[in-house]
PDB file of C-alpha atoms in Angstrom:
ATOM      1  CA  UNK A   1      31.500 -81.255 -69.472  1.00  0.00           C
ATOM      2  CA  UNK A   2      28.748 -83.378 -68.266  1.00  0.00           C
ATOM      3  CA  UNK A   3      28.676 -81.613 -64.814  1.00  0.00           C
ATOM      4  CA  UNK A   4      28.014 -78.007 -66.617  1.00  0.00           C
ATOM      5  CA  UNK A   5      25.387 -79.900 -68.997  1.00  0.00           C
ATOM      6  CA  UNK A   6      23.850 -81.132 -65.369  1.00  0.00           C
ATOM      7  CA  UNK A   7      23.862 -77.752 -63.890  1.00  0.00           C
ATOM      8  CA  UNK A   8      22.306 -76.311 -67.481  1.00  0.00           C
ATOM      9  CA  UNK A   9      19.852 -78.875 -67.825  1.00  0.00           C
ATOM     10  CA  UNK A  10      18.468 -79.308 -64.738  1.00  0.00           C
ATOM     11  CA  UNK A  11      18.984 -76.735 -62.212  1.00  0.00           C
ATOM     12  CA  UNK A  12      15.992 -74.202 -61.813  1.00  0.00           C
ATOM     13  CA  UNK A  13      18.067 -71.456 -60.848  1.00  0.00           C
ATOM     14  CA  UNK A  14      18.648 -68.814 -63.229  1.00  0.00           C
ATOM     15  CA  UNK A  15      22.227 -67.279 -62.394  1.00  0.00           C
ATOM     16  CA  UNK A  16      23.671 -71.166 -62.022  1.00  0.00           C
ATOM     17  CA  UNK A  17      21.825 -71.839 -65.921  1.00  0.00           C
ATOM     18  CA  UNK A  18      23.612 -69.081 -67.393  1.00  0.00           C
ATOM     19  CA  UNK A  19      27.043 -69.509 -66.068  1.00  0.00           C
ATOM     20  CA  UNK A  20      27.059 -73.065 -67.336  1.00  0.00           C
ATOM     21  CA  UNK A  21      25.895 -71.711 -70.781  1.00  0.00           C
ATOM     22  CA  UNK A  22      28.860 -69.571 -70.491  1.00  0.00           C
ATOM     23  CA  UNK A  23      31.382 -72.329 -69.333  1.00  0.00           C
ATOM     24  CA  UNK A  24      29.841 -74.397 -71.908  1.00  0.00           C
ATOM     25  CA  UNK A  25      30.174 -72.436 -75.126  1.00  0.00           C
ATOM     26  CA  UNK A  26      33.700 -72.936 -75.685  1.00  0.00           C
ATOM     27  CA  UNK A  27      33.432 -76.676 -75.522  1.00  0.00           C
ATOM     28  CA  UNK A  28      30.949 -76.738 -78.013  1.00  0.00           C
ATOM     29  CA  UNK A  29      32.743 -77.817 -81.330  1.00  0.00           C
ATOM     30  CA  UNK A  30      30.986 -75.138 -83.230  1.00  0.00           C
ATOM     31  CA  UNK A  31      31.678 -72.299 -80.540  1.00  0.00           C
ATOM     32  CA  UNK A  32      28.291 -72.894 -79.306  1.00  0.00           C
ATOM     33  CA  UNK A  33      26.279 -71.728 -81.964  1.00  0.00           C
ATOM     34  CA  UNK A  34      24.095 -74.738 -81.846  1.00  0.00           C
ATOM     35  CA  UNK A  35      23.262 -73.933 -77.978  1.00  0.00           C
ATOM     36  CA  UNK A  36      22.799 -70.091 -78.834  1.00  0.00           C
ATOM     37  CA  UNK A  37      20.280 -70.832 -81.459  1.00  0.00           C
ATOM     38  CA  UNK A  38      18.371 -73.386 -79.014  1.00  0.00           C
ATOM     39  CA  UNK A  39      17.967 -70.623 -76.360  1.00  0.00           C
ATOM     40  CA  UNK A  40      17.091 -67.847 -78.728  1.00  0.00           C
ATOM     41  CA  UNK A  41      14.050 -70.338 -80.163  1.00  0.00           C
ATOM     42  CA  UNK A  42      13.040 -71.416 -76.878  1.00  0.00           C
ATOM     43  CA  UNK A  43      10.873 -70.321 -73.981  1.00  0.00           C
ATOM     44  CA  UNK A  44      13.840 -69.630 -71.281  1.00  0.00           C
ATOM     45  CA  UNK A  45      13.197 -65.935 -71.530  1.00  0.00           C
ATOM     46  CA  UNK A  46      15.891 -65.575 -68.786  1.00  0.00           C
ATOM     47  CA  UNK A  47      18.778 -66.706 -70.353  1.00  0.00           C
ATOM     48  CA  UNK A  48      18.215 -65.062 -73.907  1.00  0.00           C
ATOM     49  CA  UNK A  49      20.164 -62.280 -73.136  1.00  0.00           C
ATOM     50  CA  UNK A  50      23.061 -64.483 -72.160  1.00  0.00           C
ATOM     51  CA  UNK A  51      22.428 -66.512 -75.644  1.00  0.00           C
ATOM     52  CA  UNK A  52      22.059 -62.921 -77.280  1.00  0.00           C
ATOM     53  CA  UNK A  53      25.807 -61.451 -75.681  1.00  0.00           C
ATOM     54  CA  UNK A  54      27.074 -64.576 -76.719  1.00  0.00           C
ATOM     55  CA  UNK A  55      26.449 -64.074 -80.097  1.00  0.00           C
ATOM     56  CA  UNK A  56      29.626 -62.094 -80.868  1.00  0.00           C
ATOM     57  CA  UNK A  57      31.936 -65.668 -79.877  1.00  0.00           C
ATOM     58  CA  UNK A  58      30.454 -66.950 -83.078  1.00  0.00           C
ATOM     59  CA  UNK A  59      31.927 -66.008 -85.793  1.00  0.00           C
ATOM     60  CA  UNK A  60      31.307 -66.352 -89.703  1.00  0.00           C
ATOM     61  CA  UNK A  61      28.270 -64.543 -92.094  1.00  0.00           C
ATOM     62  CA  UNK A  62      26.468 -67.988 -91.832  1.00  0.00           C
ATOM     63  CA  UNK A  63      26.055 -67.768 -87.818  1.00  0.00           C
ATOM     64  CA  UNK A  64      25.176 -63.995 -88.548  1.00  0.00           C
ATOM     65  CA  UNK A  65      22.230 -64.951 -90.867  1.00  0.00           C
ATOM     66  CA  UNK A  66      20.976 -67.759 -88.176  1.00  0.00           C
ATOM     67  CA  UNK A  67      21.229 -65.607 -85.673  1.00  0.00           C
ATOM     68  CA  UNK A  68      19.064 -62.961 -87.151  1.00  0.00           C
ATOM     69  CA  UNK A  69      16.522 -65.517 -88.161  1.00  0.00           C
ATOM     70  CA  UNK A  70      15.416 -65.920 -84.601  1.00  0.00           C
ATOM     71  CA  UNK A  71      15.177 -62.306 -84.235  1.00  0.00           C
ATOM     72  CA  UNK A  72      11.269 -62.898 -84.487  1.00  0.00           C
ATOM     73  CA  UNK A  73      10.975 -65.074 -81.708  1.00  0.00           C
ATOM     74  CA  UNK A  74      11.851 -62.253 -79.255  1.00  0.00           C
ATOM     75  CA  UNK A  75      10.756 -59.622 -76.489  1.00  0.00           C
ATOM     76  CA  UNK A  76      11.185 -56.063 -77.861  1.00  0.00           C
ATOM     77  CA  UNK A  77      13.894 -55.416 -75.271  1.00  0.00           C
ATOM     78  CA  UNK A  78      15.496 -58.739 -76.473  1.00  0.00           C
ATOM     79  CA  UNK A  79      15.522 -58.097 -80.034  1.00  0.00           C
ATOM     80  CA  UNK A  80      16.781 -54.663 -79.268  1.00  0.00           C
ATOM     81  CA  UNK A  81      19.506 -56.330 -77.424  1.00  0.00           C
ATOM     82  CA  UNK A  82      20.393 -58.662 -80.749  1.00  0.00           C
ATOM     83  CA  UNK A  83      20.508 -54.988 -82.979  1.00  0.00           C
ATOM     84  CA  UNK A  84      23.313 -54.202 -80.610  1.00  0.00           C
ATOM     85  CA  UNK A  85      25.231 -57.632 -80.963  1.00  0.00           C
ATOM     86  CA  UNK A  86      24.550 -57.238 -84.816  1.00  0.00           C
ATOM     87  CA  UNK A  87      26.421 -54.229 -84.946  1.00  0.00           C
ATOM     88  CA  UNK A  88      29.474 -55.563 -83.718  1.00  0.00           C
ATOM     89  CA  UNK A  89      29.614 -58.079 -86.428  1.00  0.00           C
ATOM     90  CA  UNK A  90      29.607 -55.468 -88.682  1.00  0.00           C
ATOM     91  CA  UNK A  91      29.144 -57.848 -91.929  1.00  0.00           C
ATOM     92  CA  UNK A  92      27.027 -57.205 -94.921  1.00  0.00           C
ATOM     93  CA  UNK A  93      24.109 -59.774 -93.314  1.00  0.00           C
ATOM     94  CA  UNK A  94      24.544 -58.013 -89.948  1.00  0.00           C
ATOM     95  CA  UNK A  95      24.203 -54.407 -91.951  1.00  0.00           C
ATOM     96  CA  UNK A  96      21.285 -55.828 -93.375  1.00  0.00           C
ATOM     97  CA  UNK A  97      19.763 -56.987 -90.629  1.00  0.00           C
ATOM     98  CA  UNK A  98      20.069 -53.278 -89.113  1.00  0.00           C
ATOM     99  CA  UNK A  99      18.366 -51.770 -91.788  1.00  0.00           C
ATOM    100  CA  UNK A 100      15.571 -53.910 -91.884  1.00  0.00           C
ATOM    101  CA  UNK A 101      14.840 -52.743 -88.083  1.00  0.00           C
ATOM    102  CA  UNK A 102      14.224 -49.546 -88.651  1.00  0.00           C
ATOM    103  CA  UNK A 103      10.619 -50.370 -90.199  1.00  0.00           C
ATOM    104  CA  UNK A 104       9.828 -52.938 -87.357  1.00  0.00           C
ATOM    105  CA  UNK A 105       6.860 -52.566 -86.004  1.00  0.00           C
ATOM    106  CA  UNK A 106       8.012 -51.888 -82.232  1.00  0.00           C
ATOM    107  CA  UNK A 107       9.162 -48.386 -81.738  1.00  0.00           C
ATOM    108  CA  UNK A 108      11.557 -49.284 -79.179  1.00  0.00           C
ATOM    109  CA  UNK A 109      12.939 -51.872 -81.285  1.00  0.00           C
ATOM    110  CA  UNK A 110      13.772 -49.027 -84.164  1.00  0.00           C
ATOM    111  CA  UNK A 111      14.975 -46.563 -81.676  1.00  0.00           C
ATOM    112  CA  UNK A 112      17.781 -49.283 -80.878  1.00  0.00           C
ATOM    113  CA  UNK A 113      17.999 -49.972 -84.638  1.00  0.00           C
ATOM    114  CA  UNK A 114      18.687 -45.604 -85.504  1.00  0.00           C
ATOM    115  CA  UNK A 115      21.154 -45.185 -81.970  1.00  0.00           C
ATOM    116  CA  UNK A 116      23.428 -48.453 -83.849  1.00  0.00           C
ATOM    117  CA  UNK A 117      23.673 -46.729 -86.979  1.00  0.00           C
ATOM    118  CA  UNK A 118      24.601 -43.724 -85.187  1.00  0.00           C
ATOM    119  CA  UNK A 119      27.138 -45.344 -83.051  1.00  0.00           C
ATOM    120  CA  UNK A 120      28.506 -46.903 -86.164  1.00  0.00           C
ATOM    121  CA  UNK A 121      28.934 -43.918 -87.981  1.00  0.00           C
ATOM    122  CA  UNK A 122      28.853 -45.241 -91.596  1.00  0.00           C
ATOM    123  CA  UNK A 123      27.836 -42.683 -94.365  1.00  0.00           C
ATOM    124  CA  UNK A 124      26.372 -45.729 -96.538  1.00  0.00           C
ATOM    125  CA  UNK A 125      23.299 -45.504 -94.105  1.00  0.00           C
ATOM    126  CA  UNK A 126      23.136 -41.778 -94.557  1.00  0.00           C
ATOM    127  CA  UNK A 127      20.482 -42.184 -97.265  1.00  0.00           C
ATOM    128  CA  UNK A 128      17.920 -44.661 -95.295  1.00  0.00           C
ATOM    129  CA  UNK A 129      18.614 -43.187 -91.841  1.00  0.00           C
ATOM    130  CA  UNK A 130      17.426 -39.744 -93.682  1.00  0.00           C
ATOM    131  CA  UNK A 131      14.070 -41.598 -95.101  1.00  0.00           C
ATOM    132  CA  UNK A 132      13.433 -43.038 -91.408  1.00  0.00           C
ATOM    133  CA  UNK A 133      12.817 -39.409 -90.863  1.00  0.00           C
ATOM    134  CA  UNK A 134      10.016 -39.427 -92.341  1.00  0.00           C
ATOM    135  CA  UNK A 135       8.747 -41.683 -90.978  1.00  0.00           C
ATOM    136  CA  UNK A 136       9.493 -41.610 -87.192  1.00  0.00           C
ATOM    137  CA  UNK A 137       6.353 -42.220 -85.248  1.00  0.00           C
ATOM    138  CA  UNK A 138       6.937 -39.814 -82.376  1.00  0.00           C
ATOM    139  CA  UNK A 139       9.504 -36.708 -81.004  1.00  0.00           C
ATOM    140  CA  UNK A 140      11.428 -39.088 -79.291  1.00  0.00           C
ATOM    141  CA  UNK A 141      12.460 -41.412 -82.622  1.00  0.00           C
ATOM    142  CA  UNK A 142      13.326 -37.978 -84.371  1.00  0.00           C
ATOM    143  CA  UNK A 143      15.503 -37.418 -82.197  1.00  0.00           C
ATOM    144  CA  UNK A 144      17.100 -40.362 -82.487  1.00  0.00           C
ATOM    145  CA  UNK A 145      17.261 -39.903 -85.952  1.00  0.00           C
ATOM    146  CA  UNK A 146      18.989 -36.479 -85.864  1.00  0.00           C
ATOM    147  CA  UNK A 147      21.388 -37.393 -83.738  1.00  0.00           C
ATOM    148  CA  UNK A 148      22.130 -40.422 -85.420  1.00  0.00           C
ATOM    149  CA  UNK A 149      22.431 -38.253 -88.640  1.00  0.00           C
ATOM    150  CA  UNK A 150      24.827 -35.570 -86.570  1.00  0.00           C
ATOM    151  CA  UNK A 151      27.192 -38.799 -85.304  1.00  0.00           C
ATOM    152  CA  UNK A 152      27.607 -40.237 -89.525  1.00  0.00           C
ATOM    153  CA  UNK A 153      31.191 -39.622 -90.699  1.00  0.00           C
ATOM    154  CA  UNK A 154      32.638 -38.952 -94.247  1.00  0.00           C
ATOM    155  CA  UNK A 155      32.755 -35.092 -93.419  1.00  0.00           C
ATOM    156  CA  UNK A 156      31.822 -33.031 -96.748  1.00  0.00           C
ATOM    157  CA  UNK A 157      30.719 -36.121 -98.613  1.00  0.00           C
ATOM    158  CA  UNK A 158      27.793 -37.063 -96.232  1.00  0.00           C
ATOM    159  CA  UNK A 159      26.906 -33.421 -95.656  1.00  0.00           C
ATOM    160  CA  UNK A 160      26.053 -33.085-100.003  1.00  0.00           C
ATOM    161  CA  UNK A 161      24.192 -36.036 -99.549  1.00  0.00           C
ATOM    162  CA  UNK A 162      22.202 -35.099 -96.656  1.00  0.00           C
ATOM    163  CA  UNK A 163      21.198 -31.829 -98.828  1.00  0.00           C
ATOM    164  CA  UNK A 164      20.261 -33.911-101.864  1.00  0.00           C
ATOM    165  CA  UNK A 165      18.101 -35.457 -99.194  1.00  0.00           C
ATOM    166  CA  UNK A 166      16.791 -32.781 -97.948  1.00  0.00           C
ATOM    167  CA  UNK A 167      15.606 -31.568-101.518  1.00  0.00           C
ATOM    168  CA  UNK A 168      13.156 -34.401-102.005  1.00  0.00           C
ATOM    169  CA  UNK A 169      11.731 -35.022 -98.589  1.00  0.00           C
ATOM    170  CA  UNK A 170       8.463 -34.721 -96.994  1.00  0.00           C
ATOM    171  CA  UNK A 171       8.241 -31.583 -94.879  1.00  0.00           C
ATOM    172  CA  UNK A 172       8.245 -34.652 -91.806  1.00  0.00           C
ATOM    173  CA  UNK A 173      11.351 -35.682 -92.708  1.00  0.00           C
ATOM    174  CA  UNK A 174      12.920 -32.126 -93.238  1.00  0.00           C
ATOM    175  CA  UNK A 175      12.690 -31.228 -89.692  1.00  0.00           C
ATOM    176  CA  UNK A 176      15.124 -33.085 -88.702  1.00  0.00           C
ATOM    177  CA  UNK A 177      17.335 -33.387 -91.337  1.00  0.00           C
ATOM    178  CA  UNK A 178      17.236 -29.503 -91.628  1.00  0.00           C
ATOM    179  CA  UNK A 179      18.220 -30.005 -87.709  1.00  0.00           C
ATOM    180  CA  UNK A 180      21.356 -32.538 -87.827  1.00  0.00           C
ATOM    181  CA  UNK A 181      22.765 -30.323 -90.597  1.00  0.00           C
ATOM    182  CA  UNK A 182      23.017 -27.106 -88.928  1.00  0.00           C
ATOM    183  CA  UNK A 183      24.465 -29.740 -86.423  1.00  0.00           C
ATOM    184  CA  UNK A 184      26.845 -30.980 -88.495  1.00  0.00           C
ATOM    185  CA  UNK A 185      27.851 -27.842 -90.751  1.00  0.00           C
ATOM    186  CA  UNK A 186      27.256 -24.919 -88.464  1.00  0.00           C
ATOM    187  CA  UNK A 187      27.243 -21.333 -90.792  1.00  0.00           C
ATOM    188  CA  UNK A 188      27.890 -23.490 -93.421  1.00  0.00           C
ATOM    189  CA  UNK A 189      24.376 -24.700 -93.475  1.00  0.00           C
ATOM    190  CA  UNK A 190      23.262 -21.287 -93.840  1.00  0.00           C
ATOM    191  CA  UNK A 191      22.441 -21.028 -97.312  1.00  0.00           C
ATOM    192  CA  UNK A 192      20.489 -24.492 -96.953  1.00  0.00           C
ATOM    193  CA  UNK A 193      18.668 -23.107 -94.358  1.00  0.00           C
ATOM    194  CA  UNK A 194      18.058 -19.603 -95.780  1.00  0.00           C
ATOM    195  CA  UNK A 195      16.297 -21.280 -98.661  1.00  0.00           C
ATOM    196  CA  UNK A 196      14.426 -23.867 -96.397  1.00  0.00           C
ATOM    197  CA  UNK A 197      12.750 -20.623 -94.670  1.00  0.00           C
ATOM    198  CA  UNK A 198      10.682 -20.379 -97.918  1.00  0.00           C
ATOM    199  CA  UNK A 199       9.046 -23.661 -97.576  1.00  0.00           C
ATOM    200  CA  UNK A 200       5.497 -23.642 -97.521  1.00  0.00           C
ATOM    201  CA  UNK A 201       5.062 -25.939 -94.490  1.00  0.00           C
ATOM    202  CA  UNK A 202       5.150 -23.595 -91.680  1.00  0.00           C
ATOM    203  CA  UNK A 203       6.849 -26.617 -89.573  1.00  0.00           C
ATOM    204  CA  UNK A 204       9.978 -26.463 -92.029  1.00  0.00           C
ATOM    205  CA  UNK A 205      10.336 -22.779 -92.208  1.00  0.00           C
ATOM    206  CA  UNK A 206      10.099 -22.541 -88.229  1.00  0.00           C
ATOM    207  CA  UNK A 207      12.939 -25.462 -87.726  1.00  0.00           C
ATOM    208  CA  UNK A 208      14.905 -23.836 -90.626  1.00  0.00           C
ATOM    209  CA  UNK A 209      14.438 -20.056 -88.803  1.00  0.00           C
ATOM    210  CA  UNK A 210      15.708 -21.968 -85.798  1.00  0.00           C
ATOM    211  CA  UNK A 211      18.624 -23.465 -87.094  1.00  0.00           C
ATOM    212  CA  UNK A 212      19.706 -20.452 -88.546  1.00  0.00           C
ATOM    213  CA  UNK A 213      19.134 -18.579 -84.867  1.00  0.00           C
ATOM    214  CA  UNK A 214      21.915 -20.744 -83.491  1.00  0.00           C
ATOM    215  CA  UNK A 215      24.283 -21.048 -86.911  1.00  0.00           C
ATOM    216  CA  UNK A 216      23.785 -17.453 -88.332  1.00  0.00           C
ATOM    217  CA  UNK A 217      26.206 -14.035 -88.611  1.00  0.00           C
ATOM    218  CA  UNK A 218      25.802 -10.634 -89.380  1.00  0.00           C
ATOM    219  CA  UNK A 219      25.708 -11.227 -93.068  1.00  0.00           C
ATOM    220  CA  UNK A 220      22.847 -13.590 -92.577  1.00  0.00           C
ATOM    221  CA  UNK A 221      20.940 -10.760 -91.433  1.00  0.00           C
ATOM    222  CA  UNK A 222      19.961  -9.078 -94.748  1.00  0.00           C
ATOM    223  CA  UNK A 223      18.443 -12.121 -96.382  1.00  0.00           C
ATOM    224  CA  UNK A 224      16.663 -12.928 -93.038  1.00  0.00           C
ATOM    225  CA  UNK A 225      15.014 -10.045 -92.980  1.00  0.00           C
ATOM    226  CA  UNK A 226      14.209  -9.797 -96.920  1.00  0.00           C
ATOM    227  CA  UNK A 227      11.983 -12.327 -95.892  1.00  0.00           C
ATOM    228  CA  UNK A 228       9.731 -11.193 -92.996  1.00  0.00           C
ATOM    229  CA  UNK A 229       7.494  -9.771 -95.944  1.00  0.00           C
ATOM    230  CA  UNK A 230       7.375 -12.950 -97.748  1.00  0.00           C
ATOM    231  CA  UNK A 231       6.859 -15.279 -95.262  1.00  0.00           C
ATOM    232  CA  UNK A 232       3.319 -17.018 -95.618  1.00  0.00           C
ATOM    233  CA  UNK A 233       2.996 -17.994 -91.916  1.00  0.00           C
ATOM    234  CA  UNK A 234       2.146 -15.392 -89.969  1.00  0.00           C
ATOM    235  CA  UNK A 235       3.291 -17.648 -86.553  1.00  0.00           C
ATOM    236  CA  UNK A 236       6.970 -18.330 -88.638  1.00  0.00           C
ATOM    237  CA  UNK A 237       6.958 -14.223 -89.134  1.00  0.00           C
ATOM    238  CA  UNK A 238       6.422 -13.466 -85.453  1.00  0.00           C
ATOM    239  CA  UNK A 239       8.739 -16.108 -84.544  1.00  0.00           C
ATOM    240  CA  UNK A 240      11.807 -14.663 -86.795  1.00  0.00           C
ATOM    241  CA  UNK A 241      10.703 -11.147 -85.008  1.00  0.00           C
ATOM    242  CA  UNK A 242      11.632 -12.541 -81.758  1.00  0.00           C
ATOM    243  CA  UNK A 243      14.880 -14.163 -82.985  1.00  0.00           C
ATOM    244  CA  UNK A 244      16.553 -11.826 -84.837  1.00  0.00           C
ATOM    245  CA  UNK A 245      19.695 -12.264 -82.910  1.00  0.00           C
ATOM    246  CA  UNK A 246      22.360 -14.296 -84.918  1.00  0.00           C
ATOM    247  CA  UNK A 247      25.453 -14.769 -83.527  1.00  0.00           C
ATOM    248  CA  UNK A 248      28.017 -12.534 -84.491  1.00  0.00           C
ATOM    249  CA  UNK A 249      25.673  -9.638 -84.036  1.00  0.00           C
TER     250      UNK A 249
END
């Protein structure tokens, strides 16, 4: 023991530091946690990413809560690192913890925070993950968004409360909710998105003309074009000129 604490306290080189972190976390009588939370506080910006992969050794809600208490302390591309360690906690602090991210201030910090949710799949984040929409600062974190959307399980269930989503959202956020749905649902979006081509934002009605390009069948056709004449952008008419060609046609 007191040769690894030698080689962790006082050796200058960065590889030898973080193997004897490693060697000695299991010695520790609280299975390191301690040690972890002294790196993430401190200054040794090389070895936080060990501290941070260690993370998941710990275990208990109580370490989980410590843990994401020094989440402020960090480099963006360290406190992305802790969303990912979060996830695999997967308790109600860690979920919490997640959501939070997604209105941090550092967009590569939320983009980690939206591809965790996806990864985890869980419906219960279908709701938030559809008001991050909204907000996304740039084509990139929609993107993230959608997918993340596209990956949620709970089949059916999600999909109805994607749409109740979609009913009350800012024409930002419908984008790319309009998007993971046709994603998700394929012609069975197509009702969704036949009434989405009505919105007034010319941005919805284009994505929602687009969606239905990809998801549509010959008895889409009818309605679509029932609608050339009452479509109130003239750049969304010209648009469903050049794609009338559903498949199935």
């Amino acid at each position: 023991l007191s040769i690894y604490e030698q080689l962790f306290s006082e050796t200058g080189n960065a590889g030898v530091r973080r193997s004897a972190f490693f060697a000695l976390l299991p010695l520790d009588p609280d299975a390191g946690e301690q040690r972890i939370l002294q790196v993430l506080a401190g200054t040794d910006d090389k070895l936080k990413p060990a501290a941070i992969a260690a993370m998941a050794s710990v275990p208990g809600r109580d370490a989980t809560e410590k843990f994401a208490a020094e989440m402020h302390h960090l480099r963006p591309e360290d406190q992305a690192l802790m969303i990912e360690r979060l996830a695999v906690r997967d308790d109600n602090t860690a979920r919490l913890e997640l959501a939070k991210a997604l209105s941090l201030p550092e967009p590569l910090v939320r983009r980690a925070a939206i591809a965790t949710l996806g990864r985890l799949g869980d419906p219960y984040f279908a709701s938030l993950l559809a008001q991050t929409a909204g907000s996304a600062s740039d084509p990139e974190e929609r993107r993230a968004v959608e997918a993340a959307l596209v990956a949620l399980k709970g089949g059916a269930d999600t999909d109805r409360r994607l749409v109740a989503e979609l009913k009350n959202a800012s024409p930002k956020a419908r984008v790319p909710l309009i998007a993971a749905l046709a994603r998700r649902q394929g012609s069975a979006a197509n009702q969704v998105l036949l009434e989405e081509m009505d919105n007034s934002d010319p941005a919805v009605a284009r994505a929602a003309l687009r969606a239905l390009a990809r998801t549509g069948g010959a008895k889409e056709v009818s309605p679509v074009l029932a609608k050339i004449v009452s479509l109130r952008d003239a750049g969304v008419r010209a648009e469903l000129c050049r794609n009338l060609a559903f498949d199935g046609i």
